[in-house]
Short mmCIF file of C-alpha atoms and ligand atoms in Angstrom, two decimals:
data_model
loop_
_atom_site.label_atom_id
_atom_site.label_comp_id
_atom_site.label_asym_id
_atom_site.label_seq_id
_atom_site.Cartn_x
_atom_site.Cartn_y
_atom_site.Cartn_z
CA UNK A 1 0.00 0.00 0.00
CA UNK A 2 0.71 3.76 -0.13
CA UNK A 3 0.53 5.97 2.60
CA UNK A 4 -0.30 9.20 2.20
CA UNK A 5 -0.34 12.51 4.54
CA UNK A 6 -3.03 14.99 4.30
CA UNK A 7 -5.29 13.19 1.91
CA UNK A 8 -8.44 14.84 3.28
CA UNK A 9 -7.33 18.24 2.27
CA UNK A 10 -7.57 19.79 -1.54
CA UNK A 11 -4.83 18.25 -3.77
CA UNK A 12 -4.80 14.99 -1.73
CA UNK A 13 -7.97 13.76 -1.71
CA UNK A 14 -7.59 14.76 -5.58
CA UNK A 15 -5.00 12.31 -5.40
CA UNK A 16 -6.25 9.36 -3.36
CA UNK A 17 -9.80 9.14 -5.52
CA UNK A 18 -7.68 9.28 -8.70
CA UNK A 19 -5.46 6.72 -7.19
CA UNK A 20 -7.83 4.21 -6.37
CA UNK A 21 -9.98 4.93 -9.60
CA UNK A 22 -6.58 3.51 -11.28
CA UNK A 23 -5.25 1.12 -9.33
CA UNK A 24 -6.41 -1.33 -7.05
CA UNK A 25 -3.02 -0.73 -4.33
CA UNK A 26 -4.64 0.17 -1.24
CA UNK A 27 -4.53 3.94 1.01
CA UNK A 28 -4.23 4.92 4.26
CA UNK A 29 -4.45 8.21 4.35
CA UNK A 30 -3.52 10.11 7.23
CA UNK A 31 -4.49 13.45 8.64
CA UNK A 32 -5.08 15.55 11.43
CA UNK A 33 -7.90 16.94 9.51
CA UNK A 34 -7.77 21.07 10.38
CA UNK A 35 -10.39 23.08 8.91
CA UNK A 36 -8.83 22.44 5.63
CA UNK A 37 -9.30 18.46 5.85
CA UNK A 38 -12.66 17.27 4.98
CA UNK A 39 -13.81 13.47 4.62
CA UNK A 40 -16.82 14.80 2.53
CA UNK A 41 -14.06 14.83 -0.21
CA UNK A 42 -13.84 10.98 0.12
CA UNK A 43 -17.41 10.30 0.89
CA UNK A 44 -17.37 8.47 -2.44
CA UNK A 45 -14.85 5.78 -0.87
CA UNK A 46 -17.27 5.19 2.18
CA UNK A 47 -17.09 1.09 2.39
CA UNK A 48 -13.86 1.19 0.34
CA UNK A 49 -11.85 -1.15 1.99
CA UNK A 50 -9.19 -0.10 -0.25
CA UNK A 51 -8.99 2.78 1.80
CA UNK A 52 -7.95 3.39 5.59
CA UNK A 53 -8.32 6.14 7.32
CA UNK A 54 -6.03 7.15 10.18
CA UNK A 55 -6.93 10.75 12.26
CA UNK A 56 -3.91 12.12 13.20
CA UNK A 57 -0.85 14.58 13.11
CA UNK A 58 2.44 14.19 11.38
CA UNK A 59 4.13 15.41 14.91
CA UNK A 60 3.27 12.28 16.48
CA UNK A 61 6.29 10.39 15.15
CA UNK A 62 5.67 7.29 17.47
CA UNK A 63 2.15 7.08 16.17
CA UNK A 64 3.76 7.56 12.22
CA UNK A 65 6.60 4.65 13.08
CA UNK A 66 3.73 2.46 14.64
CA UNK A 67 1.82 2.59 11.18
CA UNK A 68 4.49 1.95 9.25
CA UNK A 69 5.47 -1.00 10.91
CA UNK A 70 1.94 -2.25 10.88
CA UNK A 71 1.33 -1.31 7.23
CA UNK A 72 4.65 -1.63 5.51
CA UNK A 73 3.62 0.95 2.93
CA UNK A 74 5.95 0.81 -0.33
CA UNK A 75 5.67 4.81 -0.47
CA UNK A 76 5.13 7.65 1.58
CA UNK A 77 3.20 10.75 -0.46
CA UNK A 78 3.56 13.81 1.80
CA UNK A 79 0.75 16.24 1.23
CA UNK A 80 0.35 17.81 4.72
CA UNK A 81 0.94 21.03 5.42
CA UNK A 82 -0.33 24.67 6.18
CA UNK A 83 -1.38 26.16 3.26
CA UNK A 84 -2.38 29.19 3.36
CA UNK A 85 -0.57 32.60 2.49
CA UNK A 86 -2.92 34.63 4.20
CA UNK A 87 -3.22 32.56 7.08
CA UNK A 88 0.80 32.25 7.42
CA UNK A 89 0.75 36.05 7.86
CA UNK A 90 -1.60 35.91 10.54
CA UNK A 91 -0.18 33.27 12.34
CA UNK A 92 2.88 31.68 11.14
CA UNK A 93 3.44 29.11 14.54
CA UNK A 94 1.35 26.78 12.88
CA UNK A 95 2.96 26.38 9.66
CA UNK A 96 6.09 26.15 11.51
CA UNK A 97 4.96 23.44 13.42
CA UNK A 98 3.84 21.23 10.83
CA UNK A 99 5.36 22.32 7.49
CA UNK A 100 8.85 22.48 9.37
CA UNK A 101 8.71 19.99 12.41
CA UNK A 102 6.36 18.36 11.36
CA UNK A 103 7.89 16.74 8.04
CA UNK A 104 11.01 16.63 10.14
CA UNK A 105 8.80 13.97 12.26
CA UNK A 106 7.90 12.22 9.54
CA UNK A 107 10.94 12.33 8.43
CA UNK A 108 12.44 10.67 11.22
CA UNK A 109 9.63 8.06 11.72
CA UNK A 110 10.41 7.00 7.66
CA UNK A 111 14.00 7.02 8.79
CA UNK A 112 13.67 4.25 11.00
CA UNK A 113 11.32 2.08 8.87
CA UNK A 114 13.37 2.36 5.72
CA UNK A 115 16.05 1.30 7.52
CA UNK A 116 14.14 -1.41 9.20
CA UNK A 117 13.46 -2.91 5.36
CA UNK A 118 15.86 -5.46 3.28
CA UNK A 119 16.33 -6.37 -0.16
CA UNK A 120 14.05 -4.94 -2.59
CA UNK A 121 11.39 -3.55 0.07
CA UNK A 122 14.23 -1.19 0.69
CA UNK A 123 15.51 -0.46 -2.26
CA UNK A 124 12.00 0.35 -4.16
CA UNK A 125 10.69 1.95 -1.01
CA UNK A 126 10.03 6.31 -1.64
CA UNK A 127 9.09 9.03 0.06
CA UNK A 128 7.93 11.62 -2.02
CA UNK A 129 7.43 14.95 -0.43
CA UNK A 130 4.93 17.30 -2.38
CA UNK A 131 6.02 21.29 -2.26
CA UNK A 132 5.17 24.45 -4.20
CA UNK A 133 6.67 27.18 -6.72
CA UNK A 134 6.43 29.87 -4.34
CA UNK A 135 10.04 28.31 -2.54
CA UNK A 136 11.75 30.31 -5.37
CA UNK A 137 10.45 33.78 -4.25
CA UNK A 138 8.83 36.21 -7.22
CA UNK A 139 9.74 37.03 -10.40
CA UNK A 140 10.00 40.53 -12.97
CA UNK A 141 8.30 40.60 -15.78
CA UNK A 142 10.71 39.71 -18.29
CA UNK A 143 12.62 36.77 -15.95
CA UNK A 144 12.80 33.56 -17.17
CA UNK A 145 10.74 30.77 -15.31
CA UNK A 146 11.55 29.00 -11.78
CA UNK A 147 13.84 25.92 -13.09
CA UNK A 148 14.98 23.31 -10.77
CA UNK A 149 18.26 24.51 -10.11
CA UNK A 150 16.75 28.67 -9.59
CA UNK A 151 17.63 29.67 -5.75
CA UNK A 152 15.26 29.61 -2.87
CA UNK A 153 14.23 32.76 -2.19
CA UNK A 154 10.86 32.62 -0.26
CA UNK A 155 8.84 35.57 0.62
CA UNK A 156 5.67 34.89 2.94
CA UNK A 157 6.30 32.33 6.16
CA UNK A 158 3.96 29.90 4.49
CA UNK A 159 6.65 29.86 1.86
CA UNK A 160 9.44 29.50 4.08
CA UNK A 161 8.59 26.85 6.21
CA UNK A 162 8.05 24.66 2.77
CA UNK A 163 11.71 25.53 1.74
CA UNK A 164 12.41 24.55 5.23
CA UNK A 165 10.85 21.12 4.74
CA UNK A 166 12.16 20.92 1.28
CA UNK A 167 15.66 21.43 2.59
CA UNK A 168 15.00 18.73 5.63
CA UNK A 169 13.90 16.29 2.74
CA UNK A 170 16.94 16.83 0.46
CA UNK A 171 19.31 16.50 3.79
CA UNK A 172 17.45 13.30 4.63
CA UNK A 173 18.80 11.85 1.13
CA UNK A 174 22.31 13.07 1.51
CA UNK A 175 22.77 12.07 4.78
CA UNK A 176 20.89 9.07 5.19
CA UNK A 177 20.44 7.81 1.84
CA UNK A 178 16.44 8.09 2.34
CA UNK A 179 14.97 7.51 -1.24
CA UNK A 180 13.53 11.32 -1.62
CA UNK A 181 11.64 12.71 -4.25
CA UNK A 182 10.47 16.47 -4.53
CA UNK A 183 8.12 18.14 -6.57
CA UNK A 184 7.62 22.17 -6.65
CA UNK A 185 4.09 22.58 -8.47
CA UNK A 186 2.21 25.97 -9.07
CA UNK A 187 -1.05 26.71 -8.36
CA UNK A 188 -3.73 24.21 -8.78
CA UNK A 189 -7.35 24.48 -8.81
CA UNK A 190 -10.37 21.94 -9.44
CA UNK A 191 -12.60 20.40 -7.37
CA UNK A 192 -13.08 20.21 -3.55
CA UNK A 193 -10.70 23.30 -3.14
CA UNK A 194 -10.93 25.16 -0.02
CA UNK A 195 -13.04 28.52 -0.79
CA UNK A 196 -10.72 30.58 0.88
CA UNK A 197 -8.72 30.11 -2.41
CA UNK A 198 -8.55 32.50 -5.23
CA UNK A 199 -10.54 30.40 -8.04
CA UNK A 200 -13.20 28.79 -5.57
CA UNK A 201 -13.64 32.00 -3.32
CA UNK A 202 -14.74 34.03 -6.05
CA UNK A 203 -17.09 31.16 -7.67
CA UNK A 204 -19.09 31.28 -4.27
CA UNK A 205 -18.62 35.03 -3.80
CA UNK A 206 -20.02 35.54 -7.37
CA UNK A 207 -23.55 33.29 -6.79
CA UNK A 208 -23.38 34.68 -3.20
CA UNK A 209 -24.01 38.27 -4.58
CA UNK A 210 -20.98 39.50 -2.87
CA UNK A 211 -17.94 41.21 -3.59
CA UNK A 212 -15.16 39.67 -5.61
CA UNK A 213 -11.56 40.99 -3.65
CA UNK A 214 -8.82 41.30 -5.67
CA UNK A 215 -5.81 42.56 -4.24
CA UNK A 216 -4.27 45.52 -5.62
CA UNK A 217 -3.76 46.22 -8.96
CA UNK A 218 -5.12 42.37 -9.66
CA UNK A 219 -1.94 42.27 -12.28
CA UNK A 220 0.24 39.57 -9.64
CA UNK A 221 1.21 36.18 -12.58
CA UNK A 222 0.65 32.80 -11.52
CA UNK A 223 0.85 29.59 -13.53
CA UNK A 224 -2.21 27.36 -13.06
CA UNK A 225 -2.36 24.25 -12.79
CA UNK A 226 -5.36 21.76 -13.26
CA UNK A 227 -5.14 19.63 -10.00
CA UNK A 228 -5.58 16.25 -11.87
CA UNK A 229 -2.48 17.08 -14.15
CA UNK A 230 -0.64 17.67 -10.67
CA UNK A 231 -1.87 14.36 -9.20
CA UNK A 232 -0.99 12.54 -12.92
CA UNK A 233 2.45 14.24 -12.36
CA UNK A 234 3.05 12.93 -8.83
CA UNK A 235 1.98 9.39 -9.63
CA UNK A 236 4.83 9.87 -12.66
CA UNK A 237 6.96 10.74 -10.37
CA UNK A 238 6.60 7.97 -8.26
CA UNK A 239 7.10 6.02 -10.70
CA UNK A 240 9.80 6.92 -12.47
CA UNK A 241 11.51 9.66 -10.60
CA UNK A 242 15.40 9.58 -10.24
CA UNK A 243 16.20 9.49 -6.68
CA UNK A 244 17.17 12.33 -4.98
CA UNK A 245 15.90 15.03 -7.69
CA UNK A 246 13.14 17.34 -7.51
CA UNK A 247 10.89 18.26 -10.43
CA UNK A 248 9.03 21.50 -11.07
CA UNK A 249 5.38 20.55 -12.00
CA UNK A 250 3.71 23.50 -14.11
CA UNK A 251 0.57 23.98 -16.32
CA UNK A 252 2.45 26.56 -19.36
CA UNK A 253 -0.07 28.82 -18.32
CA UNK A 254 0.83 32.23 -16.86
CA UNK A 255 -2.13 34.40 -16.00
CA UNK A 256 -2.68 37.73 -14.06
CA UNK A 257 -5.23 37.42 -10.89
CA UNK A 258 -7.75 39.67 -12.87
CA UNK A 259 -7.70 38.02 -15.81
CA UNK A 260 -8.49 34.59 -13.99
CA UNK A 261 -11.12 36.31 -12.42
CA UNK A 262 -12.66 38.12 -15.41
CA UNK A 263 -12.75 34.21 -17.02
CA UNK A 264 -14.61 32.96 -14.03
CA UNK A 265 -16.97 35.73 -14.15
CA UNK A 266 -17.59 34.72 -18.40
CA UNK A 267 -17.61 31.42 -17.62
CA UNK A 268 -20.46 32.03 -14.76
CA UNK A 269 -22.18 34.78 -17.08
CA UNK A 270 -23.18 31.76 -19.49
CA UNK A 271 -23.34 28.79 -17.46
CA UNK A 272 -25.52 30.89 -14.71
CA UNK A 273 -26.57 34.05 -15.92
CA UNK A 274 -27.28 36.67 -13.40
CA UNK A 275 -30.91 38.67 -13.92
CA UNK A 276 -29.03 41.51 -14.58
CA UNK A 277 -25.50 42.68 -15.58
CA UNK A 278 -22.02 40.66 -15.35
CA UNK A 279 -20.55 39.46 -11.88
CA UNK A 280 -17.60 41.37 -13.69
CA UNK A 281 -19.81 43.96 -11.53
CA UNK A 282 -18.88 42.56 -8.41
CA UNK A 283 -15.11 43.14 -8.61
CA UNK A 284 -14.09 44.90 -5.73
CA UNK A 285 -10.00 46.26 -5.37
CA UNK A 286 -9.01 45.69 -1.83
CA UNK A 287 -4.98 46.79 -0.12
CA UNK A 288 -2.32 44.53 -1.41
CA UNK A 289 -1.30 41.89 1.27
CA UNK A 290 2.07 42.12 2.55
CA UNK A 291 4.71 40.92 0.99
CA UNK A 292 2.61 40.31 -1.97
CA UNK A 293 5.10 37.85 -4.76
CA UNK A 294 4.40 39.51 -7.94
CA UNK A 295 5.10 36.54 -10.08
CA UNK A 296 5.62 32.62 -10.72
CA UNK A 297 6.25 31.04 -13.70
CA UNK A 298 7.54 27.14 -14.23
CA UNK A 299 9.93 26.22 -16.23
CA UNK A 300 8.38 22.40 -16.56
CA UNK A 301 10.75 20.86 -19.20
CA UNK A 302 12.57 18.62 -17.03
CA UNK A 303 9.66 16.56 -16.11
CA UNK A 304 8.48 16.70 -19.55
CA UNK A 305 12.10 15.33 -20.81
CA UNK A 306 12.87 12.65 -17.94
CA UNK A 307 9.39 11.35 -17.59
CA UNK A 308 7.22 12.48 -20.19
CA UNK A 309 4.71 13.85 -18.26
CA UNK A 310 2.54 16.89 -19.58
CA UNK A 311 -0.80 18.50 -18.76
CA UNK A 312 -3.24 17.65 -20.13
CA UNK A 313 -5.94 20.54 -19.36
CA UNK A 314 -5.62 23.73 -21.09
CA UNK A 315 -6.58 26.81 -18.49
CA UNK A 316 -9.89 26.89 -20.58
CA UNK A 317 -11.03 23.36 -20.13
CA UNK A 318 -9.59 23.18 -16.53
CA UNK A 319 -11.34 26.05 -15.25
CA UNK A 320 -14.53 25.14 -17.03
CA UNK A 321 -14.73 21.71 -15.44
CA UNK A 322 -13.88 23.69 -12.01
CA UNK A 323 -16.99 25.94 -12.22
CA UNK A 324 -19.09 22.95 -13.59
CA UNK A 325 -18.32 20.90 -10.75
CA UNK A 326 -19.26 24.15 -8.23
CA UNK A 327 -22.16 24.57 -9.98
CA UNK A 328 -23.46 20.66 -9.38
CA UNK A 329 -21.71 20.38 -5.68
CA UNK A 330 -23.22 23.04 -3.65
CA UNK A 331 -23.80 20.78 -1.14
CA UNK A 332 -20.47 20.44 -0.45
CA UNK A 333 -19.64 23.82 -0.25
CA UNK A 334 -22.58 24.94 1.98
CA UNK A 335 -21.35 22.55 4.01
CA UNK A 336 -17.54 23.64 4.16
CA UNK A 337 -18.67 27.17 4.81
CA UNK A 338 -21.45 26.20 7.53
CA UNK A 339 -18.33 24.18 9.41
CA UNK A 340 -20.91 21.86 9.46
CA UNK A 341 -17.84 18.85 8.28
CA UNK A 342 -15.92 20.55 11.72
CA UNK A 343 -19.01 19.39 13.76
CA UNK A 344 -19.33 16.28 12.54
CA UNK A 345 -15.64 16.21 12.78
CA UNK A 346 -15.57 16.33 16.36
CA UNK A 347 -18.67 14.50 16.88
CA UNK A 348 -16.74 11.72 14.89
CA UNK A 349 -13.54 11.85 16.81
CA UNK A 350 -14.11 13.18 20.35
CA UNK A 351 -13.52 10.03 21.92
CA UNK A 352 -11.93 8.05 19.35
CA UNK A 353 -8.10 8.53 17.51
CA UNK A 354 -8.82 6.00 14.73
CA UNK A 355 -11.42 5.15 12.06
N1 LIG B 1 -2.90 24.26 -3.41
C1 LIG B 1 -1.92 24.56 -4.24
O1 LIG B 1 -2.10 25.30 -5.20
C2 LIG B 1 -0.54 23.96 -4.04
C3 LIG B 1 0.42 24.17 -5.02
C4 LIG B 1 1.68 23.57 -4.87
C5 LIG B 1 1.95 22.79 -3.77
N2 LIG B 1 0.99 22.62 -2.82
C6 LIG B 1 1.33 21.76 -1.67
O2 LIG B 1 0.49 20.61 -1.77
C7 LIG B 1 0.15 20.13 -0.47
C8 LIG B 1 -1.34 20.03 -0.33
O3 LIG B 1 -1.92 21.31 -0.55
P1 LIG B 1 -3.50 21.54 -0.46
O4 LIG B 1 -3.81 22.75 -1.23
O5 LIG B 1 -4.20 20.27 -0.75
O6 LIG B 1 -3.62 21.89 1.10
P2 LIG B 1 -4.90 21.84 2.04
O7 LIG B 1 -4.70 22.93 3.03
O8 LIG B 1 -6.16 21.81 1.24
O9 LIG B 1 -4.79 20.41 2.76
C9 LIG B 1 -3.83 20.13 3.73
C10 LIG B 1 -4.22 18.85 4.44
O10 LIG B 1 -3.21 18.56 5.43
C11 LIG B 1 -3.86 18.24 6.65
N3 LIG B 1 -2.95 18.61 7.75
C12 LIG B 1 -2.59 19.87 8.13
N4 LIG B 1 -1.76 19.82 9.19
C13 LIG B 1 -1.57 18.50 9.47
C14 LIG B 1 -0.80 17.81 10.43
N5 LIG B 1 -0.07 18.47 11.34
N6 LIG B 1 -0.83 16.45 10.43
C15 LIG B 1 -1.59 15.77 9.53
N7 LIG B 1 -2.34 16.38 8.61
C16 LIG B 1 -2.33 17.73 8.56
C17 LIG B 1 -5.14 19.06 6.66
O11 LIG B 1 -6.11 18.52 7.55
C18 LIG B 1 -5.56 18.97 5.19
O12 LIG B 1 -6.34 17.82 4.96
C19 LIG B 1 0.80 21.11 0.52
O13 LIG B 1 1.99 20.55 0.98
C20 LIG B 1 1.05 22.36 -0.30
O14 LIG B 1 2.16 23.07 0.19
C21 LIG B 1 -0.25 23.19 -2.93
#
């Protein structure tokens, strides 16, 4: 099997129900589920035996080793973390705690299993630790794209404490000969994505009848990536990664903040058409945040060389499917923004660890 960190949260559960829709190897996904983690994304592998479910928090190394050991997962996919920019502004002790410590405890409980293993168990045995674009700080205009090899630079604490674990990771490989893999992906969106993010925020701002914030001058560049390309690019990876490497995971598709939001707001004018106007008439400029980066771009050719992976969602069929599948899951995000998951969360788990 395949164990898997943070698998309740956007891009993992992504991952997991595109995992199991391929391949019969079982998960256990493990998570502390924060307000971010929500089994409502997996409610589709209720009676799945293939998948096990394990509450808890990538600190608890003894708890991590004692899974292992039980388990023997072939692979460790490393999803959890802090996530969010604003949020790391706010209150960066958390993402310290588990973006930095906390893969350092996973680290460590890896450590010890791997080299617990023999023959080929250890020598096909990965741990592939998932990070982001924004490591390698911002960009001008004219730059040329993040590559591999482009120095960390990172900006915002969120940021940071993933060049942190990135760093941990690679120093697990030199030093211990742990079979590491990074990837450094943009910006994905899809479904189940947290609506405090850019792309879902202003799909449920825009039917709410509220404002639409964009900070600034709305001209910040991101690439965008189509969160199923990510996952097909980690399960490459797995696959076929060299040890030791890292590989910059990107969608070729550079767009300003108000131009993704200007698409959204076409894309919403035709598939639900307000009685009157545009929700182009809901824009709203708010202050720039802090420390704002004012641009990412990926330089994806070496995973496109070694491994042959490529998206395959253009930003126009990506973020169509995105604001189809808002548009036939309300449900799910009522429920996100009600907390009503966070009840049942603690409902679920106030006297029990594991499910
Ligand atoms: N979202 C993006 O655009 C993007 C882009 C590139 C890389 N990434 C990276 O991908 C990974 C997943 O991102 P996401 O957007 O799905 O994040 P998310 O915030 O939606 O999900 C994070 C998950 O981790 C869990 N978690 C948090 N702290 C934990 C802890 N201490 N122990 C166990 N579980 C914990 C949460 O409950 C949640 O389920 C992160 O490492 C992030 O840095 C994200």
């Amino acid at each position: 099997m395949i164990f898997v960190t943070g698998g309740a949260g956007f891009i993992g559960a992504n991952f997991v129900l595109d995992w199991l829709a391929q391949s019969d190897e079982s998960v256990l996904n493990y998570d502390k589920l924060t307000y971010a983690g929500n089994l409502n994304n997996l409610a589709s592998l209720n009676n799945d035996a293939r998948h096990v479910f394990v509450k808890g928090d990538i600190n608890d190394s003894a708890h991590l080793c004692g899974l292992f050991f039980e388990y023997q997962p072939r692979a460790i996919i490393h999803f959890a973390a802090e996530s969010h920019v604003d949020r790391s502004i706010v209150g960066p002790a958390a993402f310290v705690t588990t973006n930095v410590n906390g893969t350092f405890s996973l680290l460590e409980a890896a450590r010890t299993y791997w080299q617990s293993l023999e023959g080929e168990d250890k020598e096909n045995f990965r741990f592939l630790h998932i990070s982001t674009d924004e490591v390698y700080g911002t960009l001008a205009a004219d730059d040329a794209a993040f590559s591999e090899t482009t120095a960390y630079a990172p900006n915002s604490p969120y940021s940071a404490t993933k060049a942190a674990s990135d760093h941990l990771v690679r120093a697990y490989h030199h030093t211990y000969g742990l079979p590491v893999l990074t990837t450094n992906c943009s910006n994905n969106y899809g479904p189940y994505h947290f609506p405090e993010k850019l792309i879902p925020l202003m799909i449920t701002n825009a039917r709410a009848g509220k404002d639409l914030p964009v900070y600034g001058d709305g001209l910040q560049v991101r690439d965008w990536l189509y969160v199923k390309d990510h996952c097909s690019a980690i399960r490459r990876v797995l696959e076929a990664g060299r040890l030791g490497e890292t590989y910059n995971v990107g969608g070729w598709n550079e767009q300003t903040n108000l131009s993704v939001v200007h698409t959204l707001c076409e894309l919403l004018d035709e598939l639900q058409p307000k009685a009157q106007g545009s929700y182009k008439d809901q824009i709203k400029h708010i202050t720039d945040r802090p420390g704002h980066d004012r641009r990412y771009a990926i330089d994806a050719r070496k995973i496109e060389k070694e491994l042959g992976w490529k998206p395959q969602e253009t930003f126009t069929t990506g973020l169509r499917k995105t604001v189809e599948w808002y548009l036939a899951n309300d449900e799910w995000t009522k429920q996100v923004q009600s907390g009503e998951y966070l009840k049942w969360v603690a409902l679920q788990y106030e006297d029990e660890e594991e499910a």
